[in-house]
XYZ file of C-alpha atoms in Angstrom:
433
model
C 0.000 0.000 0.000
C 2.665 2.527 1.021
C 4.850 1.774 -1.992
C 1.886 2.298 -4.304
C 1.200 5.669 -2.699
C 4.837 6.701 -2.995
C 4.859 5.746 -6.676
C 1.589 7.565 -7.210
C 2.981 10.730 -5.671
C 6.204 10.310 -7.670
C 4.393 10.068 -10.977
C 1.841 12.758 -10.266
C 4.399 15.487 -10.889
C 4.804 14.324 -14.480
C 1.266 15.320 -15.393
C 1.549 18.764 -16.927
C -1.797 20.561 -17.325
C -2.947 21.228 -20.853
C -2.902 24.808 -22.149
C -6.033 26.791 -21.384
C -7.481 29.531 -23.538
C -10.226 30.350 -21.092
C -11.664 29.225 -17.808
C -15.446 29.269 -17.958
C -17.656 30.185 -15.037
C -18.598 26.773 -13.699
C -21.690 27.892 -11.852
C -23.884 30.948 -11.658
C -23.561 33.275 -8.685
C -27.128 34.235 -7.841
C -27.503 33.905 -4.061
C -25.512 33.600 -0.847
C -24.982 29.850 -1.215
C -23.622 30.071 -4.748
C -21.446 33.081 -3.835
C -20.001 31.059 -0.953
C -19.381 28.103 -3.250
C -17.652 30.336 -5.786
C -15.433 31.881 -3.121
C -14.592 28.457 -1.715
C -13.564 27.520 -5.248
C -11.081 30.385 -5.305
C -9.513 29.220 -2.036
C -9.552 25.625 -3.265
C -7.615 26.632 -6.378
C -4.833 27.918 -4.127
C -4.369 24.294 -3.039
C -3.555 23.120 -6.561
C -0.579 20.768 -6.225
C 1.498 22.628 -8.816
C 1.013 25.937 -7.013
C 1.510 24.498 -3.546
C 4.925 22.957 -4.174
C 6.402 24.538 -7.297
C 4.612 27.896 -7.360
C 4.679 28.977 -3.746
C 7.854 27.209 -2.632
C 10.238 25.139 -4.716
C 10.989 27.046 -7.916
C 12.053 30.257 -6.189
C 13.927 28.343 -3.475
C 15.855 26.354 -6.084
C 16.621 29.593 -7.943
C 18.736 30.857 -5.043
C 21.255 29.786 -2.421
C 18.487 28.468 -0.158
C 18.156 24.925 -1.501
C 19.687 22.507 -3.968
C 17.794 20.281 -6.374
C 18.197 16.620 -5.504
C 15.423 15.179 -7.653
C 15.226 13.998 -11.239
C 12.630 16.223 -12.869
C 14.455 18.191 -15.619
C 12.278 21.307 -15.534
C 13.014 21.777 -11.843
C 16.687 21.160 -12.529
C 16.622 24.202 -14.825
C 15.664 26.294 -11.784
C 18.347 24.609 -9.695
C 20.874 25.444 -12.428
C 19.579 29.041 -12.759
C 19.069 28.376 -16.453
C 15.319 28.450 -17.083
C 14.046 28.250 -20.648
C 10.691 29.623 -21.856
C 9.648 26.071 -22.784
C 9.901 24.953 -19.138
C 6.653 23.069 -18.563
C 6.633 23.306 -14.775
C 6.989 27.078 -14.928
C 4.212 27.230 -17.532
C 1.924 25.210 -15.245
C 2.589 27.545 -12.313
C 2.003 30.629 -14.466
C -1.231 29.194 -15.862
C -2.503 28.098 -12.449
C -1.947 31.564 -10.994
C -4.068 33.018 -13.765
C -6.718 30.368 -13.143
C -6.939 31.579 -9.542
C -7.076 35.182 -10.781
C -9.861 34.357 -13.215
C -11.947 32.639 -10.556
C -11.428 35.677 -8.323
C -12.405 37.977 -11.193
C -15.671 36.038 -11.584
C -16.553 36.659 -7.936
C -15.579 40.320 -8.181
C -17.701 40.837 -11.308
C -20.791 38.813 -10.381
C -21.364 39.182 -6.634
C -22.317 42.899 -6.661
C -25.266 42.143 -8.971
C -26.744 39.316 -6.867
C -30.333 39.897 -5.732
C -30.754 38.040 -2.444
C -32.223 39.617 0.682
C -29.523 37.967 2.800
C -26.813 39.571 0.676
C -26.433 42.973 2.262
C -23.878 45.398 0.876
C -21.516 44.425 3.696
C -21.843 40.734 2.846
C -21.297 41.393 -0.859
C -18.294 43.591 -0.127
C -16.797 40.862 2.032
C -16.993 38.348 -0.833
C -15.418 40.885 -3.180
C -12.773 41.693 -0.553
C -11.817 38.007 -0.306
C -11.515 37.689 -4.066
C -9.558 40.923 -4.502
C -7.179 39.889 -1.703
C -6.374 36.593 -3.412
C -6.087 38.275 -6.812
C -3.589 40.726 -5.336
C -1.624 37.901 -3.731
C -1.301 36.103 -7.066
C -0.222 39.274 -8.869
C 2.362 39.910 -6.143
C 3.892 36.515 -6.929
C 3.800 37.268 -10.650
C 5.284 40.762 -10.459
C 8.098 39.800 -8.083
C 9.165 36.762 -10.119
C 8.324 37.699 -13.739
C 7.969 41.509 -13.319
C 5.908 42.531 -16.358
C 2.895 40.277 -17.020
C -0.641 40.730 -18.388
C -2.911 42.489 -15.879
C -6.386 40.994 -16.233
C -9.113 42.258 -13.899
C -12.269 41.026 -15.653
C -13.476 37.445 -16.111
C -12.342 35.530 -19.164
C -15.330 33.575 -20.423
C -14.506 33.053 -24.074
C -11.577 32.811 -26.458
C -10.274 35.070 -29.167
C -8.804 38.538 -29.199
C -10.077 39.244 -25.699
C -7.212 37.034 -24.474
C -4.494 38.875 -26.393
C -3.579 41.070 -23.459
C -0.249 42.892 -23.534
C 2.094 43.017 -20.576
C 1.546 45.744 -18.017
C 4.400 47.571 -16.334
C 5.433 46.568 -12.841
C 4.193 49.921 -11.545
C 0.727 49.332 -13.035
C 0.567 45.872 -11.499
C 1.685 47.159 -8.096
C -0.956 49.896 -8.265
C -3.664 47.256 -8.781
C -2.222 45.105 -5.991
C -2.337 48.036 -3.580
C -5.886 48.953 -4.622
C -7.038 45.367 -4.111
C -5.416 44.938 -0.704
C -6.796 48.298 0.433
C -10.292 47.197 -0.570
C -9.814 43.931 1.307
C -8.550 45.788 4.370
C -11.583 48.056 4.396
C -14.256 45.472 3.599
C -13.249 42.038 4.900
C -15.173 40.773 7.931
C -13.198 37.524 8.275
C -11.116 36.568 11.317
C -9.446 33.213 10.493
C -5.733 33.102 9.610
C -6.698 30.982 6.591
C -8.936 33.747 5.220
C -8.356 37.259 3.936
C -8.609 39.395 7.063
C -8.054 43.139 7.464
C -4.857 42.321 9.368
C -3.598 40.087 6.556
C -4.352 42.764 3.953
C -2.493 45.314 6.075
C 0.458 42.940 6.364
C 0.577 42.441 2.596
C 0.454 46.216 2.111
C 3.448 46.486 4.455
C 5.308 43.934 2.346
C 4.478 45.820 -0.855
C 5.615 49.117 0.673
C 8.900 47.463 1.682
C 9.414 46.122 -1.835
C 8.781 49.608 -3.223
C 11.135 51.156 -0.647
C 8.361 53.317 0.769
C 9.949 53.123 4.191
C 7.607 55.372 6.157
C 4.516 53.588 4.903
C 6.106 50.157 5.362
C 6.899 50.964 8.997
C 3.423 52.323 9.711
C 1.649 49.376 8.084
C 3.910 46.778 9.718
C 3.267 48.258 13.146
C -0.460 48.346 12.405
C -0.409 44.692 11.367
C 1.521 43.753 14.504
C -1.087 45.459 16.674
C 1.301 45.723 19.589
C 2.321 42.048 19.494
C 5.837 41.410 20.796
C 7.156 38.651 18.532
C 9.413 37.312 21.269
C 6.296 36.280 23.232
C 4.658 34.192 20.465
C 6.039 30.681 19.756
C 7.916 30.255 16.481
C 5.642 29.419 13.528
C 2.555 30.071 15.653
C 2.737 33.771 14.800
C 0.605 33.321 11.688
C -1.235 36.235 10.110
C -2.217 34.448 6.893
C -1.529 30.855 5.902
C -2.785 28.302 3.418
C -4.613 25.646 5.406
C -5.189 22.011 4.477
C -7.403 19.237 5.816
C -6.702 15.509 5.814
C -9.185 15.084 2.960
C -7.802 18.067 1.059
C -4.152 17.778 1.969
C -0.713 18.237 0.453
C 2.417 16.223 -0.306
C 4.992 18.807 0.736
C 6.790 16.554 3.209
C 7.045 13.916 0.467
C 9.137 16.281 -1.664
C 11.210 17.719 1.213
C 11.563 14.441 3.099
C 14.250 11.749 2.732
C 13.864 8.205 1.430
C 14.095 6.921 5.012
C 10.694 8.552 5.618
C 9.228 7.566 2.267
C 10.090 10.885 0.677
C 11.250 11.774 -2.795
C 13.724 14.360 -1.447
C 13.526 16.616 -4.505
C 14.675 19.693 -2.637
C 17.343 19.895 0.057
C 18.455 22.744 2.347
C 21.686 24.116 0.918
C 24.952 23.963 2.852
C 24.914 27.762 2.810
C 21.500 27.866 4.485
C 22.525 25.276 7.062
C 25.695 27.211 7.888
C 23.797 30.504 8.107
C 22.205 29.502 11.421
C 24.134 30.668 14.468
C 24.949 28.069 17.152
C 21.984 27.638 19.496
C 19.428 29.149 17.109
C 16.113 27.688 18.319
C 14.713 27.873 14.777
C 17.165 25.337 13.417
C 15.446 22.169 14.738
C 12.191 23.387 13.159
C 13.920 23.982 9.824
C 16.561 21.331 9.101
C 17.324 17.795 10.264
C 20.944 16.667 9.864
C 21.213 13.401 11.764
C 18.163 11.219 11.118
C 18.779 10.315 7.485
C 21.679 10.002 5.082
C 20.944 13.513 3.776
C 19.917 16.829 5.334
C 16.237 17.562 4.873
C 13.741 20.330 5.517
C 11.359 20.233 8.461
C 8.962 23.106 7.813
C 6.486 20.512 6.477
C 6.919 17.549 8.864
C 3.853 15.330 8.228
C 5.886 12.710 6.408
C 3.560 9.709 6.681
C 0.463 11.654 5.644
C 2.332 13.345 2.801
C 2.824 10.017 1.053
C -0.945 9.848 0.635
C -1.324 13.529 -0.218
C -3.102 14.034 3.097
C -0.639 16.199 5.030
C -2.141 19.220 6.771
C 1.050 21.275 7.135
C 0.182 24.897 6.313
C 2.132 27.214 4.057
C 3.072 30.278 6.072
C 2.264 33.157 3.741
C 2.701 35.932 6.340
C 3.799 35.832 9.986
C 4.228 38.443 12.700
C 7.993 38.013 12.473
C 7.931 39.399 8.942
C 6.146 42.496 10.184
C 8.764 42.952 12.926
C 11.605 42.651 10.420
C 9.862 44.995 7.964
C 9.492 47.492 10.786
C 13.163 47.050 11.710
C 14.391 47.513 8.139
C 12.154 50.502 7.459
C 13.040 52.218 10.724
C 16.741 51.659 10.034
C 16.379 53.149 6.551
C 14.926 56.262 8.182
C 17.691 56.411 10.781
C 15.586 55.359 13.772
C 17.919 52.692 15.089
C 16.292 52.624 18.511
C 13.067 51.328 16.990
C 14.943 49.168 14.470
C 16.867 47.403 17.228
C 13.737 46.838 19.304
C 11.919 44.993 16.520
C 14.998 43.199 15.215
C 15.956 41.815 18.591
C 12.441 40.617 19.361
C 12.946 38.126 16.550
C 16.414 37.155 17.748
C 15.301 36.852 21.358
C 12.619 34.337 20.412
C 15.309 32.344 18.594
C 17.380 32.240 21.789
C 20.058 34.529 20.361
C 21.738 37.578 21.825
C 20.962 41.121 20.807
C 22.662 42.722 17.826
C 23.015 46.475 17.591
C 22.032 47.668 14.150
C 23.669 50.751 12.683
C 23.951 52.443 9.321
C 26.863 50.233 8.338
C 25.503 46.805 9.189
C 21.716 46.799 9.117
C 21.200 45.743 5.494
C 23.379 42.648 5.805
C 22.132 41.809 9.308
C 18.458 41.978 8.356
C 19.012 40.010 5.137
C 20.741 37.297 7.160
C 18.000 37.260 9.801
C 15.224 37.046 7.206
C 17.085 34.181 5.516
C 17.000 31.901 8.540
C 13.652 33.109 9.917
C 11.714 32.365 6.722
C 13.809 29.480 5.416
C 11.820 27.096 3.189
C 8.600 29.112 3.642
C 8.355 30.815 0.264
C 10.222 33.010 -2.217
C 11.560 35.327 0.513
C 15.273 34.746 -0.077
C 15.251 35.253 -3.847
C 13.071 38.355 -3.626
C 15.143 39.802 -0.771
C 18.396 39.413 -2.716
C 16.845 40.921 -5.832
C 15.255 43.914 -4.094
C 18.470 44.668 -2.224
C 20.589 44.431 -5.376
C 22.602 41.595 -3.875
C 21.467 38.647 -5.995
C 24.526 38.748 -8.200
C 26.795 39.158 -5.180
C 25.446 36.080 -3.387
C 24.381 33.941 -6.324
C 27.075 34.576 -8.945
C 28.984 31.472 -7.770
C 25.985 29.366 -8.828
C 25.565 31.155 -12.149
C 23.326 34.162 -11.440
C 23.674 37.225 -13.663
C 21.613 40.334 -14.457
C 19.345 38.405 -16.831
C 18.263 36.227 -13.919
C 16.482 39.148 -12.266
C 13.434 38.188 -14.325
C 12.025 34.793 -15.248
C 11.035 34.227 -18.891
C 7.401 34.191 -19.887
C 6.273 30.653 -20.790
C 6.613 30.048 -24.507
C 3.113 28.630 -24.739
C 1.751 31.970 -23.488
C 3.794 33.773 -26.143
C 2.591 31.353 -28.827
C -1.090 31.881 -28.094
C -0.972 35.609 -27.341
C 0.326 37.692 -30.227
C 0.672 40.745 -27.976
C 3.066 39.158 -25.481
C 6.730 39.992 -25.993
C 9.548 38.160 -24.258
C 12.008 40.201 -22.203
C 15.213 40.852 -24.115
C 17.661 38.676 -22.192
C 15.476 35.710 -21.361
C 16.535 32.364 -22.837
C 14.553 32.753 -26.044
């Protein structure tokens, strides 16, 4: 039984989705029940296996000094080699799946306001729209930070033809839409669960966006608002979730299968790099939650530890999209950029204190490197943090040149199948065309 499940999980990654020209509305939205079903469909699409492993985690981690590729799948090896071609099928599947989520969100955004149902007050309708706009913004944030210029589509796609021939938008246009969407979600969401779009989660995303745009004053203000007075040192590591992707046993994931070693039935496609392992200071309390060195013949990641369940695709390990620690480190970095090292040190050392480490005094000469290093170990294996941090700080070539990174690697190529079916899409000049 177990061997069959392992083989099933091994082969599942070979199934590339077929190209889509449109994603039809699968059901009408005409009352509260159907609006709820449609919104649940948007959240369910976030759990797509390609997005969960490759899209949210592996591809960006392989394309950095965070992990090394130890599997056999050639399209992932291209990311591990920092030599990604437009014909890469795994990348194309991730790109397509993100737009599928966006299109489902666009359906909710377009259709819910027109629903005539006495139970659908304006506040209820706005909450549905807020959820959908939040998720749309999250997907575009992934797209703009990894591919930069992509098509910006904010209306449902229900047919094929010229309507799909959308040109790329500039990064600034995409960021403007992201900010507008998160602001709407912040103002209109009435959710409270960490697995839903809450006002706090929208505020936290806005803080992240402000950081990426080097709007230091706004990033600091939003990060402090999202923290709400929480001292990170008082909340257990990984329990400081603001927004995470949740799974149930019947709707689970296989993350531990891909991170785990053969001794635990894993495929071990992705391994913590020696550089990541050596970046932890002695006694760092985060290390035993991140990497295991002694159990198996290879080091392996521990952020997704449900190894037995993962073999059956039933693991419930969440993906940590945003945690309080990120807000503390955004506040520290933004305060330091504005010269307020008293505040910067307070937030920075809350994170270190929780990790059982001594205080570090940030100053104008050391804060960039110190915060980059702290973010590296704090968010290890949780998402695309490392790659984006190195890019936004202009240090990707410095750190990653030994593994082949150059200026052309600051942007991933658009999938060739998107270029082939959209006459208005143009590949960036130095992508592997």
